[in-house]
XYZ file of C-alpha atoms in Angstrom:
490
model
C 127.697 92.876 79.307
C 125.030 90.112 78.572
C 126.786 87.810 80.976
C 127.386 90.500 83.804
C 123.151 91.047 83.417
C 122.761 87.195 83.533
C 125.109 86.508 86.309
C 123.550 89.522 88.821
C 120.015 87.268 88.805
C 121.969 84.442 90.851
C 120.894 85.646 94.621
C 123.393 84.688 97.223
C 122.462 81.900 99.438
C 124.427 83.726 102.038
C 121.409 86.016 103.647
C 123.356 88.362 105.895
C 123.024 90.176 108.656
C 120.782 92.388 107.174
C 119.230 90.597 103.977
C 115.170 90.908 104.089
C 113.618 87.187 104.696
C 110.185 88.126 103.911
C 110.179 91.654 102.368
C 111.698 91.394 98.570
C 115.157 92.313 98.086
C 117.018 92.498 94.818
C 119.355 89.755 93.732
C 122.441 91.813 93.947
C 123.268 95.819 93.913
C 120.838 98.743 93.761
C 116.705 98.792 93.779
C 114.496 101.486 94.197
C 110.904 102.179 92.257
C 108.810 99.100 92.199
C 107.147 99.402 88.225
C 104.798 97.560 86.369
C 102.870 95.540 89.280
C 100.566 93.254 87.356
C 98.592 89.748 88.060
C 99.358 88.341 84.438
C 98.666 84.784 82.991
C 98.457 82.942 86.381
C 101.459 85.030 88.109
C 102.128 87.866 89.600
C 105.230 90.482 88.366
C 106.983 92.875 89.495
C 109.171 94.903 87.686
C 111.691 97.403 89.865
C 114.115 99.928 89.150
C 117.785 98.311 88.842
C 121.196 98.616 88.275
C 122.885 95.529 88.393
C 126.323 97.071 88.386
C 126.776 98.362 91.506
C 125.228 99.112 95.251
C 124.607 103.396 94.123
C 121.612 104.383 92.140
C 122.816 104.406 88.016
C 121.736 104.064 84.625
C 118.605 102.129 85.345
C 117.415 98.868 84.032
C 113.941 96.822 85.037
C 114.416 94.194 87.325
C 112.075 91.483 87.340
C 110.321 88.466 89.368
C 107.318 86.594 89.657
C 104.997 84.796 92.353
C 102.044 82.693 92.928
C 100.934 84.705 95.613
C 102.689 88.356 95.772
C 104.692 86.922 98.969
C 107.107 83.866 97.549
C 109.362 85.713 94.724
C 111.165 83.956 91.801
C 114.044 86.397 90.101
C 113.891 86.443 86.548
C 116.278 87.730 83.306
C 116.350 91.619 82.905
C 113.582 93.077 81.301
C 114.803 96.645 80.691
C 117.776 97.747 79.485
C 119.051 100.895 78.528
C 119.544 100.255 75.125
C 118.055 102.707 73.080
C 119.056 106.097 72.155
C 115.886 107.834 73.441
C 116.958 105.604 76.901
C 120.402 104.842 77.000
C 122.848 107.388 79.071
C 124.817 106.570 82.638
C 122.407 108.822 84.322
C 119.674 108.165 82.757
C 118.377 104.888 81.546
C 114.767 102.950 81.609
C 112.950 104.923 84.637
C 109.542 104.144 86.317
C 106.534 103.027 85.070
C 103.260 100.628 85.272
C 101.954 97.462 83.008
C 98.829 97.070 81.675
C 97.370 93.846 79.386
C 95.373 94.057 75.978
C 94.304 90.932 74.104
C 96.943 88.821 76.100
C 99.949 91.101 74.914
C 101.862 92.769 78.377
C 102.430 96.310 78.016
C 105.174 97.751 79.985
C 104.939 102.103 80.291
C 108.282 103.641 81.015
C 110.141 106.775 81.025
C 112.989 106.803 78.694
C 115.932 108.933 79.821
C 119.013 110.372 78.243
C 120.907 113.652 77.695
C 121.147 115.440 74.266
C 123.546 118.668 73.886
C 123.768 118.245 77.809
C 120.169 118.251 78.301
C 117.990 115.705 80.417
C 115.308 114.160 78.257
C 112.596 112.720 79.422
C 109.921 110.860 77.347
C 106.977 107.889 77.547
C 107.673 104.805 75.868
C 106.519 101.230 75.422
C 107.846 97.566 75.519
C 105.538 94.752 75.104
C 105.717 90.569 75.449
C 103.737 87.512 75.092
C 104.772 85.564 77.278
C 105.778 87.753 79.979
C 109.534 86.871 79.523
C 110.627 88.200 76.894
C 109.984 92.613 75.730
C 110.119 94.066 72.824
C 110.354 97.997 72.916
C 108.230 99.731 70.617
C 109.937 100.382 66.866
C 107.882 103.974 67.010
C 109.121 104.888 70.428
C 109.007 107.533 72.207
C 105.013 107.387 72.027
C 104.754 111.023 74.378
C 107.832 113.058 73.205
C 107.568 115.836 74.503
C 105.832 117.407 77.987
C 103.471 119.737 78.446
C 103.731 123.051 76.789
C 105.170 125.246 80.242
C 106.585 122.146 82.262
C 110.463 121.414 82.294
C 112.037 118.494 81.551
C 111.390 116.170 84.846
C 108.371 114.579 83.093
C 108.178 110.946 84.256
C 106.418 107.567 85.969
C 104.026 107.349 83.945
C 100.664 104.886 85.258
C 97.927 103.536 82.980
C 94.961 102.189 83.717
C 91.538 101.584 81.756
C 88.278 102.869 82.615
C 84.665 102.564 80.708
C 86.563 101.268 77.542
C 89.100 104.086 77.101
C 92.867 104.176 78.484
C 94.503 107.089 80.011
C 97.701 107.586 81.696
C 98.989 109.966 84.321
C 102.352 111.031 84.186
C 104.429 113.270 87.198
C 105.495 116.790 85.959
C 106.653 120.107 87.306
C 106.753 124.158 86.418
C 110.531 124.963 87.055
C 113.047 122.945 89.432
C 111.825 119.878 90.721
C 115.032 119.898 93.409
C 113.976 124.039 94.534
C 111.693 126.137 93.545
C 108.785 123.927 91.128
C 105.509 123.652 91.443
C 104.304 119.900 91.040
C 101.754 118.564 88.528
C 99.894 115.190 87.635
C 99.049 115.325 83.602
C 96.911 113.327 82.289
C 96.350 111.882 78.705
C 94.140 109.158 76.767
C 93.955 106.954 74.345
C 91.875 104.434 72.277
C 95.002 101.881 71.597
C 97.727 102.573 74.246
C 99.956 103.828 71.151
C 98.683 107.287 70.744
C 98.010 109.670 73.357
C 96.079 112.558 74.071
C 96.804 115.087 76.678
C 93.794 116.037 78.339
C 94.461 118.478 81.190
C 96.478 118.481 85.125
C 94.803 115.769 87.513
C 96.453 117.681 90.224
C 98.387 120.917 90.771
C 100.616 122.156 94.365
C 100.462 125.573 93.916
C 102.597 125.726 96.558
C 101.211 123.395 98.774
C 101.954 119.824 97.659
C 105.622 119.675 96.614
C 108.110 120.764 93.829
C 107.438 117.553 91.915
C 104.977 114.986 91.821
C 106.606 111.331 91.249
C 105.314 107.986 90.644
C 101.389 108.959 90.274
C 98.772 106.812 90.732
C 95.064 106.992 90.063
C 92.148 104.328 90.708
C 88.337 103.791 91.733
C 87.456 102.443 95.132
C 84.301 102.832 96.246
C 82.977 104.900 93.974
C 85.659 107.606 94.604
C 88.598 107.957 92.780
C 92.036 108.094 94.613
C 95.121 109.685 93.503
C 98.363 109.444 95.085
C 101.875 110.516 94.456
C 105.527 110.613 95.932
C 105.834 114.977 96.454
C 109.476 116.016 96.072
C 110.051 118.588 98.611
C 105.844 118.473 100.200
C 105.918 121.512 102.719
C 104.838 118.845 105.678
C 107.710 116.336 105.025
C 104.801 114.058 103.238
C 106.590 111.543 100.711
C 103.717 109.451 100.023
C 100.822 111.276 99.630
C 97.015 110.370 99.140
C 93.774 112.358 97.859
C 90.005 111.426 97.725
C 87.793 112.844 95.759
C 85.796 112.722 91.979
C 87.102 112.605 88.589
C 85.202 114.417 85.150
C 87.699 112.819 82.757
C 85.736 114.196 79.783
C 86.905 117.787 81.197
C 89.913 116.432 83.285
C 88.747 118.018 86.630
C 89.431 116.095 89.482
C 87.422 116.704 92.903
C 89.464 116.709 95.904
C 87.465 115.774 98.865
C 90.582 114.195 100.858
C 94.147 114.965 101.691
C 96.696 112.135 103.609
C 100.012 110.388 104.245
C 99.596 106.781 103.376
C 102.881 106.137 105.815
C 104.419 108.379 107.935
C 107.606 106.323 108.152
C 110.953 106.898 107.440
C 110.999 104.640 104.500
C 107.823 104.471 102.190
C 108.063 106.132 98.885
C 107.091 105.568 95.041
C 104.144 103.671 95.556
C 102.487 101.903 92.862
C 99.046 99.932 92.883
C 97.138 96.846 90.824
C 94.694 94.530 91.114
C 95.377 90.815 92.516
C 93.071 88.036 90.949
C 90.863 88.591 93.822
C 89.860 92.231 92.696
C 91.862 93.668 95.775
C 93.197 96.565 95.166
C 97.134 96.177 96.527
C 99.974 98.982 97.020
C 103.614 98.159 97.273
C 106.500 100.377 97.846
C 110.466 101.279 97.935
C 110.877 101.070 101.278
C 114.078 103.580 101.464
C 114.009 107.029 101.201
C 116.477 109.877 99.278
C 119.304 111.784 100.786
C 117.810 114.869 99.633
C 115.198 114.014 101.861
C 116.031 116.223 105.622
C 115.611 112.870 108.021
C 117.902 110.893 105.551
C 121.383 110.831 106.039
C 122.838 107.000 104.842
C 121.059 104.388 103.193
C 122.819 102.012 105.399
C 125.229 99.037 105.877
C 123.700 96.670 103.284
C 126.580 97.735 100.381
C 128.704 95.003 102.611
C 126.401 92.435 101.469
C 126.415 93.229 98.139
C 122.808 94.631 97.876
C 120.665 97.597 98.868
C 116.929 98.319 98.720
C 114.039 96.971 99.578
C 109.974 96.874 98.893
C 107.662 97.243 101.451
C 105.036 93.934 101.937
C 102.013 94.319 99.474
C 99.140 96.238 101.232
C 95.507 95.577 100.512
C 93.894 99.437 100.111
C 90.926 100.262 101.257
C 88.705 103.136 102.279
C 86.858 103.413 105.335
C 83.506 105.160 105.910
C 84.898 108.746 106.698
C 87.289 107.922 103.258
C 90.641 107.881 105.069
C 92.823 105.513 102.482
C 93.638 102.431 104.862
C 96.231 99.679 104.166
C 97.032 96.274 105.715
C 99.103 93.346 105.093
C 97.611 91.160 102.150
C 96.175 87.986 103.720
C 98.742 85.620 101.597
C 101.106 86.912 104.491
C 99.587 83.919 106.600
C 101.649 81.475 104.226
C 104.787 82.407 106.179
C 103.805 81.643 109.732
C 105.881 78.857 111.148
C 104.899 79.182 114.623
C 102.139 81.245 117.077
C 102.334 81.733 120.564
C 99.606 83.874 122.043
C 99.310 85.503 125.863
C 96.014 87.129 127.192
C 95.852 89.371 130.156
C 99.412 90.217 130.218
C 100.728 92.433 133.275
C 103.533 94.545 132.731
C 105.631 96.982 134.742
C 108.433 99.116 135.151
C 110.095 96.122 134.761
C 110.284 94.838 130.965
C 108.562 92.276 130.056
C 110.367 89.821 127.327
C 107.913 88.220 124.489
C 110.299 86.290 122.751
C 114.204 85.826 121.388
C 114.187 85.237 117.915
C 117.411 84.720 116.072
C 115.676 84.600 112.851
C 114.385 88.327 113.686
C 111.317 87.669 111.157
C 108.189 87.737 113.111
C 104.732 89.519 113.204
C 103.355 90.911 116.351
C 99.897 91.800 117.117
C 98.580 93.852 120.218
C 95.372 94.414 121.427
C 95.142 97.257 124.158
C 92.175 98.125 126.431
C 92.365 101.593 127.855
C 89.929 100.699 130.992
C 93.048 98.280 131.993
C 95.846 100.495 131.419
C 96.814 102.866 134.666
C 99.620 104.224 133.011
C 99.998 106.903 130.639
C 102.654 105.471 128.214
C 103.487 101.813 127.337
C 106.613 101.083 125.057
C 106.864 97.854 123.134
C 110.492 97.302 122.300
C 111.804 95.288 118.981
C 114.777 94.421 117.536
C 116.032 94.440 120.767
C 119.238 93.606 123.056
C 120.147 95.466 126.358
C 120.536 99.450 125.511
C 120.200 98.610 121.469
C 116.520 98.644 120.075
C 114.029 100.603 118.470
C 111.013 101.377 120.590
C 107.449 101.976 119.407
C 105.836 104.583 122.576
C 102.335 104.820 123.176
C 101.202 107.814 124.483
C 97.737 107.385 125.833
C 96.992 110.594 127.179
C 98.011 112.246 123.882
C 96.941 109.704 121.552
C 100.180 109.806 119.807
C 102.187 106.667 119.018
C 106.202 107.131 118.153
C 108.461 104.983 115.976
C 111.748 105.751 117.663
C 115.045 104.192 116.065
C 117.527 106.479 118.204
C 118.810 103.292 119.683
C 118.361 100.834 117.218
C 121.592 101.040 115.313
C 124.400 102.807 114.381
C 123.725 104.503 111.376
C 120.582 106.390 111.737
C 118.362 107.755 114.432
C 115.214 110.071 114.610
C 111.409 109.842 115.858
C 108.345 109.794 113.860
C 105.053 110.481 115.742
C 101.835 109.279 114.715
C 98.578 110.122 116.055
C 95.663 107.579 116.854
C 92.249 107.285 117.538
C 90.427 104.397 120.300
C 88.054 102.357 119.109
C 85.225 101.233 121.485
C 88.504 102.177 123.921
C 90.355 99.560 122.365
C 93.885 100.037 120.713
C 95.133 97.267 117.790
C 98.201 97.082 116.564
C 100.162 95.154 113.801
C 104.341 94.938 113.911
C 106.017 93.134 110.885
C 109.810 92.341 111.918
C 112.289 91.801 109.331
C 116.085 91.500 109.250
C 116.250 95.038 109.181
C 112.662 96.972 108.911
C 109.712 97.464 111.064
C 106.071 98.116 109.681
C 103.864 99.455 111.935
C 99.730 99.368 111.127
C 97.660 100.859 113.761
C 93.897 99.774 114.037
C 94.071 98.008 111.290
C 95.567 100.107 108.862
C 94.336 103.760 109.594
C 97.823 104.886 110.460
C 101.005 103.306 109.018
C 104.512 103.716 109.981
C 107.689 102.171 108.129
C 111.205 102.576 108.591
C 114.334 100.419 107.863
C 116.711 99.840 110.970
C 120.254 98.155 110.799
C 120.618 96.441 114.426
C 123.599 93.877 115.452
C 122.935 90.066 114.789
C 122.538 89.767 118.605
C 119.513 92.003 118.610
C 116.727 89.514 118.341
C 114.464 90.391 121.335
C 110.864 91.968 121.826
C 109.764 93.284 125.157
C 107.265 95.559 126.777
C 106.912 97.985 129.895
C 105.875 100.907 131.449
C 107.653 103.918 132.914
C 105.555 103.429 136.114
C 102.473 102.279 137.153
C 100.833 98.733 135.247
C 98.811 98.042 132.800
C 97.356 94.884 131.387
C 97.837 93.906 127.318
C 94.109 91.937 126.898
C 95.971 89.768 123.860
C 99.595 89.180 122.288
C 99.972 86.988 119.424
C 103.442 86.509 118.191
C 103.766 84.680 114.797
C 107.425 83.325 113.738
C 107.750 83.709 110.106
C 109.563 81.487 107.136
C 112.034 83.180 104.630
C 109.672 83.601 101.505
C 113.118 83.162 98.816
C 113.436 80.612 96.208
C 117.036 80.565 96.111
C 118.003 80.594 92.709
């Protein structure tokens, strides 16, 4: 078994059709959940949800890597492993959860999961290290046994943080089904020494409105505000990564809301988790893949054939902006990648398309700036992944102010819109496209409005183009940078 765990960290030099050059990938088999995102003795980790055995979601481990700068990866050994009785069962194993560091020791926060009598158990435990290789789990584990008095047994994710000298932890919870008919909750609890815990009260309740289940909480300070977010099982408006602003009484747990969004209205954005890089930033990453029981999700795609599947979206530096909509961008440390630029200026485009580039590496970044005042048309569509009828097609509807992500015709394994809506700045229009091997981020002025989704197109789709249905318009500035694989092949 030891060997098996040892042998699944050697990535294949072999990327693929569809293996992610820029956006992290796991070594081999199954990822979901990043957990325990932390800037720790000089290096970033990341921890992730993993089961080395196989391409379908199983009894979970921790996967685990390292960088200098949250963009080049190094794999490293296993940190997790279903071990334990409180964690060890084929459908259960060590689930999601965050890191935190006290007096140089690495805490790692999980949710141990196993079945007693036929019953799902679900319960908070603890693993720590020194040297941010090697975990230990926690001789008096589980340190939160049991849920909330009233909530069932999907109790789970849970995220610590500190704030004015006292730790608390939020964990995702749920009156009745989490899959039907529950009502979603974010508990929170505190703590003097990370080892015993306190509940204190709900964060955040649905009563109907927010989802069945609340996974993968969050909760941090920007600005003065304090943001929670969450991945809502079953949200009433399709919303898998939601976002609220507002204030926080922690001595009487009553949180404020001021503020309610969808940090991504993509296909593929779920599970969230932030920290803070050495810069103070706050950063999100997140699985970038969704769940069949989710309505638009019908396959998680080809990517079995080449021995892996899952990805994480690239890390996002949060911010809020004066009105307190929750923004994200690409971190900066995304510049270390470009290879080549090539920029155009006054660009006139048709009925007839346009072509920016052919790139066979399909790993590129694309940025747009649109002036309304030269634009006669109503709609321009930028085209990506691209060759003849196969592509998937971001649409800008001016008239409307709605831009749509359309994949219909980008492979062969799933279609579907998503429509976004936009605001002009000034009567300008930016936009951001990240190409990968097979995703497409989409960050509209700068962050306000996000837009992910994972697409599976043929190796000869490498080309980007532009037009218009009829009428012109003039793109003010293009700048197309070519970007470098980030691995470290192993």
């Amino acid at each position: 078994m030891e060997q098996a765990l040892e042998r699944a960290l050697k990535r294949s030099e072999a990327e693929g059709n569809w293996r992610q050059r820029y956006h992290f990938t796991p070594p081999v088999s199954w990822m979901n959940d990043p957990n325990g995102l932390i800037y720790y003795k000089g290096l970033y980790h990341l921890f992730y949800q993993y089961n080395p055995k196989g391409c379908k979601w199983g009894s979970m481990h921790w996967g685990h890597a390292v960088s200098e700068d949250m963009i080049h990866w190094k794999d490293m050994p296993v940190a997790l492993r279903p071990d334990q009785e409180y964690d060890c069962h084929p459908e259960g194993g060590c689930f999601s959860g965050s890191a935190v560091e006290k007096d140089g020791v690495l805490f790692l926060f999980y949710t141990a999961t196993t079945q007693i009598d036929g019953v799902v158990r679900q319960t908070q435990c603890i693993a720590t290290s020194k040297d941010g290789v090697n975990f230990e789990k926690y001789e008096g584990n589980p340190v939160i046994k049991e849920q909330p008095q009233g909530l069932s047994n999907d109790f789970r994710d849970p995220k610590v943080f500190e704030h004015n000298g006292r730790w608390y932890m939020v964990v995702g919870g749920c009156i009745g089904s989490a899959t039907s008919d529950g009502d979603g909750r974010i508990c929170l609890y505190e703590s003097d020494d990370l080892y015993n815990w306190k509940y204190k009260g709900n964060v955040l309740e649905s009563n109907g409105k927010l989802g069945t289940m609340m996974e993968c909480p969050d909760m941090f300070e920007l600005n003065g505000k304090w943001v929670v977010t969450c991945s809502p099982m079953n949200h009433p408006d399709y919303n898998k990564s939601l976002y609220c602003v507002g204030t926080m009484d922690f001595e009487n747990c009553i949180y404020t809301i001021e503020k309610v969004g969808n940090m991504d209205v993509g296909f593929d954005y779920y599970a969230p988790q932030s920290f803070t890089d050495k810069d103070g930033n706050r950063i999100l990453v997140a699985w970038q893949n969704g769940w069949l029981w989710m309505p638009w999700c019908t396959d998680w795609g080809p990517t079995s054939q080449e021995n892996w599947r899952g990805c994480l979206s690239v890390p996002r530096k949060v911010q809020l902006d004066s009105e307190n909509n929750l923004c994200m961008y690409p971190v900066k440390e995304v510049e270390s990648l470009v290879s080549q630029t090539v920029t155009y200026t006054d660009v006139e485009i048709g009925e007839k398309a346009i072509k920016l580039y052919d790139d066979p590496n399909r790993s590129n970044r694309i940025l747009f700036k649109l002036d309304i005042t030269k634009i006669e048309s109503r709609n321009l569509e930028i085209c990506v992944l691209g060759k003849e009828s196969g592509y998937t097609a971001i649409q800008i509807d001016f008239l409307s102010k709605i831009i749509t992500l359309d994949k219909s015709h980008g492979d062969h394994y799933e279609g579907g819109r998503m429509n976004c809506p936009f605001e002009l700045h000034d009567g300008c229009l930016e936009l951001c496209i990240l190409v990968d091997h097979s995703s497409v981020e989409l960050y509209v002025n700068h962050g306000e409005r996000c837009i992910t989704t994972n697409v599976y197109p043929e190796e000869n789709q490498t080309e980007c183009w532009i037009r218009t249905p009829y009428k012109k318009a003039v793109v003010d500035y293009v700048q197309i940078d070519f970007l470098d694989s980030s691995w470290e092949m192993q």
